[in-house]
Amino acid sequence: VTGSLKADKIDVFGQQVTLSDTAKLDASAIGGGGQIRVGGEYLGGDGTVPTAWRTEVAAGAQLSADAIETGDGGRVIVWADDVTRFFGTISARGGAQSGDGGFVEVSGKRYLLYKGFVDTRAPHGATGLLLLDPADII
């Protein structure tokens, strides 16, 4: 994927998923963050959502599911059944006026190379969660 996408829900699925340095996926909204799924669903899902074998998120790639004014940060999943290589940036922040941080998962079922940045802070609420869930992490 290259370029920008803005929507409440963004799904990027395929056997091999690559978000380039210019990829910008934005599911942010005034009243609460949306959802972004890259390569699959939470913990690989239940078989109803396609899963990638390999997923790579380049250093310049940005995924945003922020609550802009009020509400909780959104939900961002980056998944692969084999290897996930994550170098990008994910933001799932709580609203500037109220709300908690969101939920982010960056996982490779077998291997995870994680050199990116995730922000789930909330100025007026609880910080959100980041789940890293590989068999081996680098």
Tab-separated table of N, CA and C in Angstrom:
chain	number	residue	atom	x	y	z
A	1	VAL	N	0.848	-1.175	0.000
A	1	VAL	CA	0.000	0.000	0.000
A	1	VAL	C	0.891	1.234	0.000
A	2	THR	N	0.568	2.152	-0.854
A	2	THR	CA	1.224	3.461	-0.870
A	2	THR	C	0.134	4.518	-0.847
A	3	GLY	N	0.458	5.724	-0.430
A	3	GLY	CA	-0.510	6.798	-0.428
A	3	GLY	C	-1.341	6.833	0.844
A	4	SER	N	-2.443	7.611	0.795
A	4	SER	CA	-3.257	7.873	1.979
A	4	SER	C	-4.648	7.276	1.852
A	5	LEU	N	-5.186	6.849	2.981
A	5	LEU	CA	-6.544	6.328	3.081
A	5	LEU	C	-7.156	6.878	4.350
A	6	LYS	N	-8.388	7.400	4.280
A	6	LYS	CA	-9.093	7.921	5.456
A	6	LYS	C	-10.473	7.299	5.501
A	7	ALA	N	-10.801	6.610	6.615
A	7	ALA	CA	-12.111	5.985	6.797
A	7	ALA	C	-12.266	5.586	8.254
A	8	ASP	N	-13.511	5.265	8.674
A	8	ASP	CA	-13.757	4.789	10.047
A	8	ASP	C	-13.149	3.417	10.277
A	9	LYS	N	-13.213	2.577	9.240
A	9	LYS	CA	-12.648	1.228	9.297
A	9	LYS	C	-11.797	1.011	8.059
A	10	ILE	N	-10.569	0.537	8.277
A	10	ILE	CA	-9.662	0.274	7.171
A	10	ILE	C	-9.122	-1.144	7.331
A	11	ASP	N	-9.298	-1.967	6.300
A	11	ASP	CA	-8.774	-3.329	6.284
A	11	ASP	C	-7.817	-3.485	5.111
A	12	VAL	N	-6.625	-3.999	5.385
A	12	VAL	CA	-5.645	-4.285	4.342
A	12	VAL	C	-5.250	-5.748	4.514
A	13	PHE	N	-5.766	-6.600	3.617
A	13	PHE	CA	-5.542	-8.035	3.719
A	13	PHE	C	-4.877	-8.562	2.457
A	14	GLY	N	-4.187	-9.675	2.584
A	14	GLY	CA	-3.538	-10.342	1.460
A	14	GLY	C	-2.541	-11.355	1.992
A	15	GLN	N	-1.984	-12.172	1.093
A	15	GLN	CA	-0.979	-13.166	1.498
A	15	GLN	C	0.277	-12.504	2.050
A	16	GLN	N	0.748	-11.468	1.350
A	16	GLN	CA	1.872	-10.656	1.801
A	16	GLN	C	1.418	-9.213	1.763
A	17	VAL	N	1.491	-8.534	2.896
A	17	VAL	CA	1.039	-7.156	2.993
A	17	VAL	C	2.235	-6.270	3.305
A	18	THR	N	2.411	-5.224	2.490
A	18	THR	CA	3.490	-4.270	2.717
A	18	THR	C	2.908	-2.865	2.697
A	19	LEU	N	3.165	-2.115	3.770
A	19	LEU	CA	2.835	-0.698	3.795
A	19	LEU	C	4.133	0.055	3.550
A	20	SER	N	4.175	0.839	2.477
A	20	SER	CA	5.394	1.540	2.082
A	20	SER	C	5.658	2.744	2.986
A	21	ASP	N	6.797	3.392	2.755
A	21	ASP	CA	7.168	4.595	3.498
A	21	ASP	C	6.152	5.717	3.350
A	22	THR	N	5.366	5.704	2.285
A	22	THR	CA	4.404	6.780	2.038
A	22	THR	C	2.990	6.419	2.475
A	23	ALA	N	2.778	5.233	3.036
A	23	ALA	CA	1.431	4.802	3.440
A	23	ALA	C	0.959	5.581	4.664
A	24	LYS	N	-0.270	6.103	4.569
A	24	LYS	CA	-0.889	6.815	5.674
A	24	LYS	C	-2.330	6.320	5.785
A	25	LEU	N	-2.595	5.510	6.829
A	25	LEU	CA	-3.933	4.985	7.073
A	25	LEU	C	-4.496	5.737	8.263
A	26	ASP	N	-5.648	6.415	8.075
A	26	ASP	CA	-6.178	7.298	9.109
A	26	ASP	C	-7.627	6.952	9.419
A	27	ALA	N	-7.856	6.412	10.622
A	27	ALA	CA	-9.204	6.107	11.099
A	27	ALA	C	-9.523	6.967	12.319
A	28	SER	N	-8.941	8.159	12.366
A	28	SER	CA	-9.186	9.089	13.473
A	28	SER	C	-10.509	9.797	13.267
A	29	ALA	N	-11.159	10.173	14.388
A	29	ALA	CA	-12.432	10.888	14.309
A	29	ALA	C	-12.588	11.774	15.537
A	30	ILE	N	-13.436	12.776	15.435
A	30	ILE	CA	-13.643	13.743	16.512
A	30	ILE	C	-14.122	13.069	17.791
A	31	GLY	N	-15.064	12.108	17.694
A	31	GLY	CA	-15.662	11.493	18.874
A	31	GLY	C	-15.129	10.123	19.236
A	32	GLY	N	-14.010	9.697	18.695
A	32	GLY	CA	-13.429	8.400	19.036
A	32	GLY	C	-12.735	7.796	17.839
A	33	GLY	N	-11.684	7.061	18.118
A	33	GLY	CA	-10.905	6.445	17.041
A	33	GLY	C	-11.617	5.266	16.423
A	34	GLY	N	-11.289	4.981	15.188
A	34	GLY	CA	-11.864	3.862	14.452
A	34	GLY	C	-11.005	2.618	14.546
A	35	GLN	N	-11.039	1.822	13.478
A	35	GLN	CA	-10.338	0.541	13.467
A	35	GLN	C	-9.491	0.397	12.210
A	36	ILE	N	-8.267	-0.108	12.384
A	36	ILE	CA	-7.385	-0.440	11.268
A	36	ILE	C	-6.899	-1.865	11.486
A	37	ARG	N	-7.067	-2.709	10.450
A	37	ARG	CA	-6.542	-4.074	10.508
A	37	ARG	C	-5.642	-4.280	9.295
A	38	VAL	N	-4.390	-4.641	9.566
A	38	VAL	CA	-3.399	-4.877	8.526
A	38	VAL	C	-2.914	-6.312	8.670
A	39	GLY	N	-3.236	-7.151	7.714
A	39	GLY	CA	-2.766	-8.530	7.730
A	39	GLY	C	-3.608	-9.502	8.521
A	40	GLY	N	-4.601	-9.025	9.256
A	40	GLY	CA	-5.444	-9.951	10.005
A	40	GLY	C	-6.156	-9.311	11.168
A	41	GLU	N	-6.620	-10.161	12.064
A	41	GLU	CA	-7.431	-9.765	13.210
A	41	GLU	C	-6.677	-10.053	14.502
A	42	TYR	N	-7.207	-9.602	15.608
A	42	TYR	CA	-6.650	-9.794	16.942
A	42	TYR	C	-6.272	-11.255	17.168
A	43	LEU	N	-5.015	-11.499	17.547
A	43	LEU	CA	-4.466	-12.837	17.781
A	43	LEU	C	-4.643	-13.778	16.592
A	44	GLY	N	-4.769	-13.216	15.405
A	44	GLY	CA	-4.938	-14.023	14.200
A	44	GLY	C	-6.386	-14.286	13.841
A	45	GLY	N	-7.296	-13.979	14.744
A	45	GLY	CA	-8.717	-14.126	14.469
A	45	GLY	C	-9.221	-15.547	14.629
A	46	ASP	N	-10.443	-15.725	14.174
A	46	ASP	CA	-11.122	-17.018	14.312
A	46	ASP	C	-11.369	-17.683	12.960
A	47	GLY	N	-10.666	-17.240	11.945
A	47	GLY	CA	-10.825	-17.815	10.614
A	47	GLY	C	-11.812	-17.085	9.727
A	48	THR	N	-12.504	-16.086	10.254
A	48	THR	CA	-13.471	-15.343	9.447
A	48	THR	C	-12.834	-14.178	8.698
A	49	VAL	N	-11.621	-13.788	9.098
A	49	VAL	CA	-10.895	-12.692	8.454
A	49	VAL	C	-9.632	-13.283	7.827
A	50	PRO	N	-9.335	-12.944	6.568
A	50	PRO	CA	-8.112	-13.464	5.949
A	50	PRO	C	-6.866	-12.992	6.703
A	51	THR	N	-5.854	-13.858	6.747
A	51	THR	CA	-4.614	-13.485	7.420
A	51	THR	C	-3.440	-13.533	6.446
A	52	ALA	N	-2.512	-12.613	6.648
A	52	ALA	CA	-1.308	-12.553	5.823
A	52	ALA	C	-0.283	-13.551	6.339
A	53	TRP	N	0.538	-14.062	5.434
A	53	TRP	CA	1.658	-14.899	5.820
A	53	TRP	C	2.788	-14.023	6.345
A	54	ARG	N	3.041	-12.921	5.629
A	54	ARG	CA	4.062	-11.952	6.027
A	54	ARG	C	3.484	-10.546	5.926
A	55	THR	N	3.844	-9.712	6.915
A	55	THR	CA	3.412	-8.319	6.927
A	55	THR	C	4.624	-7.444	7.224
A	56	GLU	N	4.762	-6.362	6.434
A	56	GLU	CA	5.839	-5.407	6.674
A	56	GLU	C	5.268	-3.998	6.660
A	57	VAL	N	5.652	-3.228	7.680
A	57	VAL	CA	5.257	-1.826	7.777
A	57	VAL	C	6.547	-1.014	7.774
A	58	ALA	N	6.759	-0.245	6.707
A	58	ALA	CA	7.997	0.516	6.518
A	58	ALA	C	8.092	1.682	7.498
A	59	ALA	N	9.298	2.209	7.643
A	59	ALA	CA	9.592	3.249	8.640
A	59	ALA	C	8.742	4.506	8.486
A	60	GLY	N	8.427	4.896	7.283
A	60	GLY	CA	7.638	6.110	7.087
A	60	GLY	C	6.140	5.914	7.162
A	61	ALA	N	5.677	4.682	7.261
A	61	ALA	CA	4.237	4.394	7.299
A	61	ALA	C	3.626	4.890	8.608
A	62	GLN	N	2.423	5.471	8.504
A	62	GLN	CA	1.720	6.006	9.672
A	62	GLN	C	0.311	5.449	9.724
A	63	LEU	N	-0.055	4.864	10.866
A	63	LEU	CA	-1.404	4.355	11.097
A	63	LEU	C	-1.975	5.126	12.272
A	64	SER	N	-3.126	5.774	12.068
A	64	SER	CA	-3.716	6.617	13.113
A	64	SER	C	-5.164	6.237	13.348
A	65	ALA	N	-5.500	6.014	14.614
A	65	ALA	CA	-6.881	5.752	15.025
A	65	ALA	C	-7.144	6.544	16.306
A	66	ASP	N	-6.899	7.842	16.224
A	66	ASP	CA	-7.008	8.728	17.382
A	66	ASP	C	-8.433	9.236	17.571
A	67	ALA	N	-8.770	9.494	18.833
A	67	ALA	CA	-9.956	10.289	19.154
A	67	ALA	C	-9.468	11.733	19.158
A	68	ILE	N	-10.012	12.563	18.308
A	68	ILE	CA	-9.455	13.907	18.150
A	68	ILE	C	-9.854	14.829	19.302
A	69	GLU	N	-11.155	14.894	19.621
A	69	GLU	CA	-11.613	15.783	20.693
A	69	GLU	C	-12.029	15.021	21.947
A	70	THR	N	-12.980	14.096	21.797
A	70	THR	CA	-13.466	13.308	22.925
A	70	THR	C	-13.504	11.840	22.524
A	71	GLY	N	-13.589	10.979	23.527
A	71	GLY	CA	-13.710	9.553	23.244
A	71	GLY	C	-12.387	8.829	23.347
A	72	ASP	N	-12.495	7.512	23.231
A	72	ASP	CA	-11.331	6.645	23.353
A	72	ASP	C	-10.599	6.504	22.024
A	73	GLY	N	-9.302	6.243	22.138
A	73	GLY	CA	-8.522	5.912	20.952
A	73	GLY	C	-9.048	4.631	20.345
A	74	GLY	N	-8.741	4.408	19.104
A	74	GLY	CA	-9.279	3.265	18.370
A	74	GLY	C	-8.494	1.985	18.568
A	75	ARG	N	-8.664	1.111	17.594
A	75	ARG	CA	-8.105	-0.243	17.646
A	75	ARG	C	-7.297	-0.461	16.371
A	76	VAL	N	-6.011	-0.851	16.528
A	76	VAL	CA	-5.141	-1.083	15.380
A	76	VAL	C	-4.489	-2.455	15.549
A	77	ILE	N	-4.637	-3.290	14.521
A	77	ILE	CA	-4.051	-4.628	14.519
A	77	ILE	C	-3.094	-4.743	13.332
A	78	VAL	N	-1.866	-5.193	13.590
A	78	VAL	CA	-0.910	-5.539	12.538
A	78	VAL	C	-0.530	-6.995	12.806
A	79	TRP	N	-0.824	-7.880	11.852
A	79	TRP	CA	-0.700	-9.323	12.091
A	79	TRP	C	-0.084	-10.035	10.887
A	80	ALA	N	0.633	-11.149	11.169
A	80	ALA	CA	1.063	-12.101	10.141
A	80	ALA	C	1.135	-13.488	10.773
A	81	ASP	N	0.785	-14.504	9.992
A	81	ASP	CA	0.868	-15.883	10.477
A	81	ASP	C	2.321	-16.341	10.634
A	82	ASP	N	3.247	-15.744	9.880
A	82	ASP	CA	4.655	-16.120	9.970
A	82	ASP	C	5.463	-14.978	10.580
A	83	VAL	N	5.789	-13.956	9.783
A	83	VAL	CA	6.692	-12.882	10.212
A	83	VAL	C	6.040	-11.518	10.025
A	84	THR	N	6.115	-10.702	11.066
A	84	THR	CA	5.763	-9.284	10.965
A	84	THR	C	7.029	-8.482	11.195
A	85	ARG	N	7.291	-7.561	10.264
A	85	ARG	CA	8.416	-6.620	10.377
A	85	ARG	C	7.796	-5.232	10.477
A	86	PHE	N	7.937	-4.615	11.647
A	86	PHE	CA	7.271	-3.341	11.917
A	86	PHE	C	8.295	-2.253	12.212
A	87	PHE	N	8.329	-1.235	11.340
A	87	PHE	CA	9.241	-0.106	11.490
A	87	PHE	C	8.485	1.226	11.550
A	88	GLY	N	7.183	1.215	11.409
A	88	GLY	CA	6.384	2.422	11.273
A	88	GLY	C	5.929	3.028	12.585
A	89	THR	N	4.856	3.826	12.483
A	89	THR	CA	4.292	4.547	13.620
A	89	THR	C	2.795	4.262	13.706
A	90	ILE	N	2.327	3.977	14.918
A	90	ILE	CA	0.895	3.803	15.169
A	90	ILE	C	0.488	4.747	16.284
A	91	SER	N	-0.647	5.423	16.085
A	91	SER	CA	-1.203	6.303	17.104
A	91	SER	C	-2.662	5.911	17.327
A	92	ALA	N	-3.003	5.660	18.600
A	92	ALA	CA	-4.389	5.368	18.995
A	92	ALA	C	-4.653	6.121	20.298
A	93	ARG	N	-4.532	7.434	20.217
A	93	ARG	CA	-4.609	8.304	21.395
A	93	ARG	C	-6.046	8.621	21.790
A	94	GLY	N	-6.213	8.838	23.094
A	94	GLY	CA	-7.497	9.312	23.604
A	94	GLY	C	-7.702	10.769	23.230
A	95	GLY	N	-8.952	11.220	23.303
A	95	GLY	CA	-9.299	12.582	22.901
A	95	GLY	C	-8.607	13.666	23.711
A	96	ALA	N	-8.447	14.830	23.107
A	96	ALA	CA	-7.786	15.967	23.753
A	96	ALA	C	-8.580	16.455	24.965
A	97	GLN	N	-9.917	16.269	24.957
A	97	GLN	CA	-10.757	16.738	26.065
A	97	GLN	C	-11.115	15.617	27.038
A	98	SER	N	-11.293	14.395	26.525
A	98	SER	CA	-11.642	13.257	27.385
A	98	SER	C	-11.476	11.963	26.604
A	99	GLY	N	-11.354	10.873	27.351
A	99	GLY	CA	-11.252	9.562	26.722
A	99	GLY	C	-9.938	8.869	27.045
A	100	ASP	N	-9.943	7.544	26.919
A	100	ASP	CA	-8.774	6.719	27.181
A	100	ASP	C	-8.043	6.393	25.886
A	101	GLY	N	-6.800	5.957	26.028
A	101	GLY	CA	-6.037	5.509	24.876
A	101	GLY	C	-6.609	4.218	24.321
A	102	GLY	N	-6.265	3.897	23.092
A	102	GLY	CA	-6.819	2.741	22.396
A	102	GLY	C	-6.037	1.460	22.606
A	103	PHE	N	-6.283	0.501	21.718
A	103	PHE	CA	-5.646	-0.810	21.774
A	103	PHE	C	-4.883	-1.050	20.481
A	104	VAL	N	-3.616	-1.485	20.603
A	104	VAL	CA	-2.775	-1.776	19.445
A	104	VAL	C	-2.155	-3.155	19.636
A	105	GLU	N	-2.226	-3.972	18.589
A	105	GLU	CA	-1.514	-5.238	18.559
A	105	GLU	C	-0.581	-5.240	17.362
A	106	VAL	N	0.681	-5.554	17.591
A	106	VAL	CA	1.661	-5.760	16.525
A	106	VAL	C	2.236	-7.150	16.773
A	107	SER	N	1.832	-8.123	15.950
A	107	SER	CA	2.199	-9.510	16.213
A	107	SER	C	2.549	-10.266	14.949
A	108	GLY	N	3.465	-11.193	15.097
A	108	GLY	CA	3.756	-12.203	14.099
A	108	GLY	C	3.642	-13.533	14.828
A	109	LYS	N	2.848	-14.428	14.318
A	109	LYS	CA	2.616	-15.681	15.040
A	109	LYS	C	3.931	-16.400	15.353
A	110	ARG	N	4.868	-16.372	14.396
A	110	ARG	CA	6.170	-17.022	14.631
A	110	ARG	C	7.234	-16.010	15.037
A	111	TYR	N	7.380	-14.926	14.284
A	111	TYR	CA	8.459	-13.973	14.538
A	111	TYR	C	7.948	-12.546	14.426
A	112	LEU	N	8.553	-11.677	15.242
A	112	LEU	CA	8.256	-10.248	15.186
A	112	LEU	C	9.561	-9.478	15.260
A	113	LEU	N	9.779	-8.619	14.258
A	113	LEU	CA	10.869	-7.652	14.287
A	113	LEU	C	10.205	-6.305	14.519
A	114	TYR	N	10.429	-5.722	15.674
A	114	TYR	CA	9.743	-4.492	16.082
A	114	TYR	C	10.760	-3.384	16.291
A	115	LYS	N	10.720	-2.385	15.407
A	115	LYS	CA	11.586	-1.214	15.530
A	115	LYS	C	10.775	0.060	15.299
A	116	GLY	N	9.513	0.016	15.593
A	116	GLY	CA	8.635	1.150	15.349
A	116	GLY	C	8.293	1.907	16.617
A	117	PHE	N	7.203	2.676	16.540
A	117	PHE	CA	6.755	3.509	17.651
A	117	PHE	C	5.241	3.428	17.737
A	118	VAL	N	4.734	3.229	18.950
A	118	VAL	CA	3.289	3.194	19.191
A	118	VAL	C	2.958	4.177	20.304
A	119	ASP	N	1.898	4.968	20.105
A	119	ASP	CA	1.461	5.966	21.085
A	119	ASP	C	-0.008	5.723	21.422
A	120	THR	N	-0.288	5.324	22.662
A	120	THR	CA	-1.674	5.126	23.119
A	120	THR	C	-1.981	6.023	24.318
A	121	ARG	N	-1.277	7.140	24.411
A	121	ARG	CA	-1.500	8.047	25.540
A	121	ARG	C	-2.865	8.726	25.442
A	122	ALA	N	-3.291	9.257	26.593
A	122	ALA	CA	-4.547	9.999	26.671
A	122	ALA	C	-4.335	11.171	27.628
A	123	PRO	N	-4.483	12.408	27.152
A	123	PRO	CA	-4.232	13.566	28.013
A	123	PRO	C	-5.117	13.609	29.259
A	124	HIS	N	-6.363	13.092	29.153
A	124	HIS	CA	-7.306	13.153	30.275
A	124	HIS	C	-7.936	11.792	30.560
A	125	GLY	N	-7.162	10.737	30.383
A	125	GLY	CA	-7.680	9.393	30.637
A	125	GLY	C	-6.538	8.411	30.802
A	126	ALA	N	-6.904	7.146	30.819
A	126	ALA	CA	-5.915	6.082	30.994
A	126	ALA	C	-5.169	5.813	29.687
A	127	THR	N	-3.893	5.510	29.818
A	127	THR	CA	-3.097	5.119	28.660
A	127	THR	C	-3.614	3.789	28.130
A	128	GLY	N	-3.621	3.636	26.814
A	128	GLY	CA	-4.100	2.410	26.192
A	128	GLY	C	-3.081	1.286	26.278
A	129	LEU	N	-3.331	0.228	25.500
A	129	LEU	CA	-2.517	-0.978	25.576
A	129	LEU	C	-1.810	-1.279	24.261
A	130	LEU	N	-0.608	-1.853	24.374
A	130	LEU	CA	0.135	-2.375	23.233
A	130	LEU	C	0.417	-3.838	23.498
A	131	LEU	N	-0.007	-4.713	22.580
A	131	LEU	CA	0.247	-6.142	22.679
A	131	LEU	C	1.261	-6.533	21.616
A	132	LEU	N	2.370	-7.139	22.031
A	132	LEU	CA	3.354	-7.735	21.141
A	132	LEU	C	3.305	-9.230	21.419
A	133	ASP	N	2.977	-10.053	20.410
A	133	ASP	CA	2.701	-11.469	20.693
A	133	ASP	C	3.300	-12.401	19.643
A	134	PRO	N	4.634	-12.569	19.637
A	134	PRO	CA	5.243	-13.540	18.738
A	134	PRO	C	5.734	-14.764	19.526
A	135	ALA	N	6.121	-15.787	18.803
A	135	ALA	CA	6.871	-16.878	19.436
A	135	ALA	C	8.280	-16.370	19.743
A	136	ASP	N	8.863	-15.598	18.809
A	136	ASP	CA	10.180	-14.981	19.003
A	136	ASP	C	10.111	-13.516	18.627
A	137	ILE	N	10.717	-12.663	19.448
A	137	ILE	CA	10.731	-11.219	19.175
A	137	ILE	C	12.171	-10.749	19.024
A	138	ILE	N	12.375	-9.854	18.057
A	138	ILE	CA	13.684	-9.240	17.847
A	138	ILE	C	13.515	-7.736	18.033
